[in-house]
CSV table of N, CA and C in Angstrom, one decimal:
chain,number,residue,atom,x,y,z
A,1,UNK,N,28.7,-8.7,21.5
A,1,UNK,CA,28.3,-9.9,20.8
A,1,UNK,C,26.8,-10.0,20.7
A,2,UNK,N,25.6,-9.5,21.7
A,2,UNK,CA,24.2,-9.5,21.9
A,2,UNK,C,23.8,-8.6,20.4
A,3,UNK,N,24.7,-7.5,20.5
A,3,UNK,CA,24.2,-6.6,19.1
A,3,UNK,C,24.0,-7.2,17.5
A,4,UNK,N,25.4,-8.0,17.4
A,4,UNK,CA,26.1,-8.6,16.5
A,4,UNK,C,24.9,-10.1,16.5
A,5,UNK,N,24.6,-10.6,17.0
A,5,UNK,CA,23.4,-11.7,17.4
A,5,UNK,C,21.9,-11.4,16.8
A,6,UNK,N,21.6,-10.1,17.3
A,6,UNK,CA,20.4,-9.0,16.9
A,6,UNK,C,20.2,-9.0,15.6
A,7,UNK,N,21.5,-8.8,15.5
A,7,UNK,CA,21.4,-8.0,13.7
A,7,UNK,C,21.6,-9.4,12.8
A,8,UNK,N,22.4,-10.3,12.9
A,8,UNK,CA,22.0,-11.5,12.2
A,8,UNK,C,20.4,-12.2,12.0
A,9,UNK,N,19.7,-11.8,12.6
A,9,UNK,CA,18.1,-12.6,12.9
A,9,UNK,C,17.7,-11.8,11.9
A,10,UNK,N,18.0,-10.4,11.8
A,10,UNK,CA,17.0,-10.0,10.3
A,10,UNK,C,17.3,-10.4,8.8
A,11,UNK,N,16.6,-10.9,8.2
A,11,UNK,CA,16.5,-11.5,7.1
A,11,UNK,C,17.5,-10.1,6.1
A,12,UNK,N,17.9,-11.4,4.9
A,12,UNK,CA,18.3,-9.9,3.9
A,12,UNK,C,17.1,-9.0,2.9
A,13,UNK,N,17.3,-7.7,3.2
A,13,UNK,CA,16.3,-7.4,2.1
A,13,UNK,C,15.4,-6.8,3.2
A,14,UNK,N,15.5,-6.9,4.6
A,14,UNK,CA,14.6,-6.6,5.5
A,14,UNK,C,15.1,-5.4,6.9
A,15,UNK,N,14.5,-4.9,7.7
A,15,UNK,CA,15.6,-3.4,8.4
A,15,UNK,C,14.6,-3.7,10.4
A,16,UNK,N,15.5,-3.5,11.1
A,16,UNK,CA,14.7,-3.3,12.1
A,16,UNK,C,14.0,-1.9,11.9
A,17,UNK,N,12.5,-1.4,12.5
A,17,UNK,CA,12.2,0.0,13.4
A,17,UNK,C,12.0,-0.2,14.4
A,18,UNK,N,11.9,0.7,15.3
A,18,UNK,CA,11.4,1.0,16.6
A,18,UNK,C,9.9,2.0,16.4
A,19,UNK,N,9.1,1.6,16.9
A,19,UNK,CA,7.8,2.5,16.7
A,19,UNK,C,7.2,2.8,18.4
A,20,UNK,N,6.5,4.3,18.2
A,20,UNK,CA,5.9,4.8,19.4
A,20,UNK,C,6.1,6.5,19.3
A,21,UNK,N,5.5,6.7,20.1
A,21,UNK,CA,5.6,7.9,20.8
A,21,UNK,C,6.4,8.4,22.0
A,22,UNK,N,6.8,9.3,22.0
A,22,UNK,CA,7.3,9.7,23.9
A,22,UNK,C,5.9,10.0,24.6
A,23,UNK,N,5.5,10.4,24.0
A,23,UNK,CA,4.1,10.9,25.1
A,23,UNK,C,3.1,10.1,25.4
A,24,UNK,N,3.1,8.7,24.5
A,24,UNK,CA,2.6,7.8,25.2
A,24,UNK,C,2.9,6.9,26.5
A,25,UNK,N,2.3,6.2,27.1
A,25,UNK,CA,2.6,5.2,27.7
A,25,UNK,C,4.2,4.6,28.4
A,26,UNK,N,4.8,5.2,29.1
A,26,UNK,CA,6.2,4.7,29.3
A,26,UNK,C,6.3,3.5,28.5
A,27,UNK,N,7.4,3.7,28.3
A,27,UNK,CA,8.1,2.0,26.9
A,27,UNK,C,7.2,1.5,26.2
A,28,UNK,N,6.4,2.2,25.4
A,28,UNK,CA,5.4,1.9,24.7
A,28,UNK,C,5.9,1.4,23.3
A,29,UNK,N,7.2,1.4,23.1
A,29,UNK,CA,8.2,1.5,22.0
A,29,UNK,C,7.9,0.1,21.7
A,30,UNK,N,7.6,-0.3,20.5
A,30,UNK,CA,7.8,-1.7,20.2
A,30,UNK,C,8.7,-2.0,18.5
A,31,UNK,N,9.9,-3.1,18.7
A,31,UNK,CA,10.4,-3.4,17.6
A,31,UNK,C,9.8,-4.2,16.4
A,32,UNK,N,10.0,-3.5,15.5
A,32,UNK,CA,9.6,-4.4,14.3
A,32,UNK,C,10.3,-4.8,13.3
A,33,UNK,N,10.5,-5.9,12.2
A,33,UNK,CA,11.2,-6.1,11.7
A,33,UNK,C,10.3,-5.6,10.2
A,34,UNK,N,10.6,-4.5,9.1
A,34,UNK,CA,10.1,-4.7,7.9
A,34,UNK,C,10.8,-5.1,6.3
A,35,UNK,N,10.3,-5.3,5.7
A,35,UNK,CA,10.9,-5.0,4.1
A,35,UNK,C,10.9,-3.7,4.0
A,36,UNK,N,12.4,-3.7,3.4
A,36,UNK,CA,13.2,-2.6,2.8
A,36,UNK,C,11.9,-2.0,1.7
A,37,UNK,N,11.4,-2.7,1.4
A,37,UNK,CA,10.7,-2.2,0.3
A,37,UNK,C,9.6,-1.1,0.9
A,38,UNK,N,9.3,-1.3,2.0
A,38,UNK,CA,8.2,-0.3,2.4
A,38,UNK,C,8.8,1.0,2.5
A,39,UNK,N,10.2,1.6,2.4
A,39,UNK,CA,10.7,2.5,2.3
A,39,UNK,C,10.0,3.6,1.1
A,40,UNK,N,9.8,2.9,0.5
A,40,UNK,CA,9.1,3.0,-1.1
A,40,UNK,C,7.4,3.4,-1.1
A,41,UNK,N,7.1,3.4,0.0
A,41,UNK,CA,5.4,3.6,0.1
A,41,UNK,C,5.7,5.4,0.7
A,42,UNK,N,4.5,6.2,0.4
A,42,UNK,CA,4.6,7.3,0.7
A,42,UNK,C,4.7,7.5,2.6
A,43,UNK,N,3.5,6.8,3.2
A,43,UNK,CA,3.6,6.8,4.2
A,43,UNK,C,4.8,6.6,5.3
A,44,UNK,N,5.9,5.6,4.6
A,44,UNK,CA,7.1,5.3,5.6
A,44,UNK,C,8.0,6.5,4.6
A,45,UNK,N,7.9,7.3,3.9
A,45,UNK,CA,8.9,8.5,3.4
A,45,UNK,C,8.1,9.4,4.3
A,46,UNK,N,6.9,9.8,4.5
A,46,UNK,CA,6.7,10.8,5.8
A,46,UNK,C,6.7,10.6,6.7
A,47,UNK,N,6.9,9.2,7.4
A,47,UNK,CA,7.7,8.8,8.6
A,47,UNK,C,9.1,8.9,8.8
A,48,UNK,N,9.8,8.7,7.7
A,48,UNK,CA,10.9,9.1,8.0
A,48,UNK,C,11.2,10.2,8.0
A,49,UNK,N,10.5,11.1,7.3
A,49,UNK,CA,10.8,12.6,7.3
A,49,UNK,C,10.7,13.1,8.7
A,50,UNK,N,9.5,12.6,9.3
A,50,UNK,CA,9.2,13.2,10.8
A,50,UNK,C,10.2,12.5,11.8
A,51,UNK,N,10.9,11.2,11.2
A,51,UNK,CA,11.6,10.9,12.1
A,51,UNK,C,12.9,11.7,12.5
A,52,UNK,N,13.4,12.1,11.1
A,52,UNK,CA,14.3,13.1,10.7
A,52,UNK,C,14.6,14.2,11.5
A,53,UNK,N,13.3,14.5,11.7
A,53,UNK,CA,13.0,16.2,12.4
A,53,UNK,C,12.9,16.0,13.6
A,54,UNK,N,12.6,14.8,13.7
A,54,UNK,CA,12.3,14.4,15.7
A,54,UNK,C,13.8,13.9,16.1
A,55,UNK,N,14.0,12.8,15.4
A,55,UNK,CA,15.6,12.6,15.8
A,55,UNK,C,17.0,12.6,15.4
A,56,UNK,N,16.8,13.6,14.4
A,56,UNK,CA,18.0,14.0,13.7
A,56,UNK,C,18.5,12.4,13.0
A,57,UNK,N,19.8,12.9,12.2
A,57,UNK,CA,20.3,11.5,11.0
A,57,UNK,C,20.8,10.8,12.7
A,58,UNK,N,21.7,11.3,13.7
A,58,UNK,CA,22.6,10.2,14.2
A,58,UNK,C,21.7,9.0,15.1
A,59,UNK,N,22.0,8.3,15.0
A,59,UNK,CA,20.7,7.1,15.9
A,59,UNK,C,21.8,5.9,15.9
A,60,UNK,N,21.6,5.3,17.0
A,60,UNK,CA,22.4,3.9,17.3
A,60,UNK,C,21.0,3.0,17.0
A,61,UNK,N,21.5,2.0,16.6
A,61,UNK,CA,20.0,0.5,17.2
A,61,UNK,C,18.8,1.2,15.6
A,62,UNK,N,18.0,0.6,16.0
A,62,UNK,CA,16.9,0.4,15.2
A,62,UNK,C,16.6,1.7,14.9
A,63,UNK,N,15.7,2.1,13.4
A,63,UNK,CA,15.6,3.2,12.7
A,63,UNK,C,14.3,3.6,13.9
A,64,UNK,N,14.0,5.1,14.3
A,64,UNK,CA,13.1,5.2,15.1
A,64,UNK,C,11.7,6.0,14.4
A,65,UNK,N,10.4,5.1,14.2
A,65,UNK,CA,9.5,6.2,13.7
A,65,UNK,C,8.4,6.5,14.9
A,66,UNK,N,8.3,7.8,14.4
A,66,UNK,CA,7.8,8.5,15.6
A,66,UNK,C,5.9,8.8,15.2
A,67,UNK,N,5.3,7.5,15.8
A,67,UNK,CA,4.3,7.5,15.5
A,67,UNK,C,3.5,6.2,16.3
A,68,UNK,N,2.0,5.8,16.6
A,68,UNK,CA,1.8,5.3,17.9
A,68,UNK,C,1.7,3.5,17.1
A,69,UNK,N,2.0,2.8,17.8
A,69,UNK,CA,2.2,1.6,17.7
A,69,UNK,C,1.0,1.1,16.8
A,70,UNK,N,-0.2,1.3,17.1
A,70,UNK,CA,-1.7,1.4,16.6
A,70,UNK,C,-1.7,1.9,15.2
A,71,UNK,N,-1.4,2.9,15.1
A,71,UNK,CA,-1.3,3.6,13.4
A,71,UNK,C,-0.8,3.0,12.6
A,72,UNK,N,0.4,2.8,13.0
A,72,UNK,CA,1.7,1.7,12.1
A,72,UNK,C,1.2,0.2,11.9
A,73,UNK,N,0.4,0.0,13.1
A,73,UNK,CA,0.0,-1.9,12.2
A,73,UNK,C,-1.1,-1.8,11.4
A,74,UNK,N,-1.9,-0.1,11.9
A,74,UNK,CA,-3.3,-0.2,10.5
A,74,UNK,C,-2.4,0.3,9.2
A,75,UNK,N,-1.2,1.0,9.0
A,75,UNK,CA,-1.0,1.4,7.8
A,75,UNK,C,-0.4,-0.1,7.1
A,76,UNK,N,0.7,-0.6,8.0
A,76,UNK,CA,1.3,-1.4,7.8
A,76,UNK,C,0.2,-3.0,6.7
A,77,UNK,N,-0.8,-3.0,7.6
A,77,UNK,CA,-1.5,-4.5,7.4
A,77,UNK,C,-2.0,-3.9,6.0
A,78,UNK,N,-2.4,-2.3,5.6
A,78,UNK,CA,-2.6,-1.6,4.5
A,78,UNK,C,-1.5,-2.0,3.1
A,79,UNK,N,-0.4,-1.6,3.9
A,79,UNK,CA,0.3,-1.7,2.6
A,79,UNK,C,0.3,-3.5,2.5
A,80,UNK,N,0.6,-4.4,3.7
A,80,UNK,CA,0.9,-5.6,3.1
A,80,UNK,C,-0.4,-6.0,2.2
A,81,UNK,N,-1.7,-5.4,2.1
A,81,UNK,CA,-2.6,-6.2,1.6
A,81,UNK,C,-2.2,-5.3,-0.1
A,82,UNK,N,-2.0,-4.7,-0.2
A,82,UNK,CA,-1.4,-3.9,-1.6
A,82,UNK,C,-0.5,-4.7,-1.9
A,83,UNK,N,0.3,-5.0,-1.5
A,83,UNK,CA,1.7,-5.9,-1.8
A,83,UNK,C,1.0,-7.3,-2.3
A,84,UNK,N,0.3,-7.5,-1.6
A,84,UNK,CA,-0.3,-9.2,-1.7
A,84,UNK,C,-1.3,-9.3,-2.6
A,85,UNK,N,-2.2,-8.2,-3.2
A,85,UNK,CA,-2.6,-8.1,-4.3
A,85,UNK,C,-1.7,-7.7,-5.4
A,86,UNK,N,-1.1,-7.2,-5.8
A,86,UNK,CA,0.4,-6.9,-6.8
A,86,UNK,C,0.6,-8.1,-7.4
A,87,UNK,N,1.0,-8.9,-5.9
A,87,UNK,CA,1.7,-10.6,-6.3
A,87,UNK,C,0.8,-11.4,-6.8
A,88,UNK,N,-0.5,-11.2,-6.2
A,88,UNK,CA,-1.4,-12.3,-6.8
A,88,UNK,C,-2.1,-12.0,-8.7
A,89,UNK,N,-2.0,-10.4,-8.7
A,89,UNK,CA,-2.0,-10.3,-9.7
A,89,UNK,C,-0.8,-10.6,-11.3
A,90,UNK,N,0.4,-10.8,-10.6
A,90,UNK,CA,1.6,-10.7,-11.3
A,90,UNK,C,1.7,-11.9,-11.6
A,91,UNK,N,1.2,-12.7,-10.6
A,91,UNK,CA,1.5,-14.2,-10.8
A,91,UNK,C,-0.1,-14.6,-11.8
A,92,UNK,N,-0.8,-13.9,-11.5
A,92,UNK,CA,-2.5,-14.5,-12.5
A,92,UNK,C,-1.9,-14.3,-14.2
A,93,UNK,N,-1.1,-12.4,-14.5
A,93,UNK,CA,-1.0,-12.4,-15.2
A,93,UNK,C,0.2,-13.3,-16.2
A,94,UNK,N,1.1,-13.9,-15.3
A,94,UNK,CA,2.2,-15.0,-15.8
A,94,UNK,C,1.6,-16.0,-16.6
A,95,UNK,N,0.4,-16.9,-15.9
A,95,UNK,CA,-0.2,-17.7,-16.3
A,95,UNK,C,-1.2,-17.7,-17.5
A,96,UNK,N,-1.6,-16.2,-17.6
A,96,UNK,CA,-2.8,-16.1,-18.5
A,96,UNK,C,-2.0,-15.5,-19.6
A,97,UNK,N,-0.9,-15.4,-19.6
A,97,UNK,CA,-0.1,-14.9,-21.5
A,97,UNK,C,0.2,-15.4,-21.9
């Protein structure tokens, strides 16, 4: 029932990861919740690729990318500011046609 609970809290349209290293820090692992859409950025396709090679397709729980906690919120805060410029432009150009 705890799993089934888990998995209702993420929004639609949205995926848990797990991010870290093994060779860092015992349980250095931290959950994240993203948009599906960042699948779509080059960076999370060579994440997943490495994740691929690090932990094969079978995985229970959260998708696991194998990379340090640190890296993933500077790429991450990267792509959302790309995204947030996109929108602000899409929505300028709505107004100005």
């Amino acid at each position: 029932m705890a799993s089934n609970e888990k998995r209702s809290k993420i929004k639609k349209g949205f995926m848990a990861v797990r991010v870290g290293l093994e060779e860092e820090e015992e349980d250095r692992f931290e959950r994240f919740t993203i948009p599906v859409a960042y699948l779509h950025h080059p960076l999370f396709r060579s994440l997943l690729e490495t994740s691929r090679e690090v932990y094969g397709y079978a995985s229970s729980g959260p998708l696991k990318l194998p990379c340090s906690v640190d890296d993933f919120l500077h790429e991450k805060k990267s792509y959302d500011e790309i995204i947030e410029r996109k929108d602000r432009t899409r929505i300028f150009s709505a107004f100005t046609a």
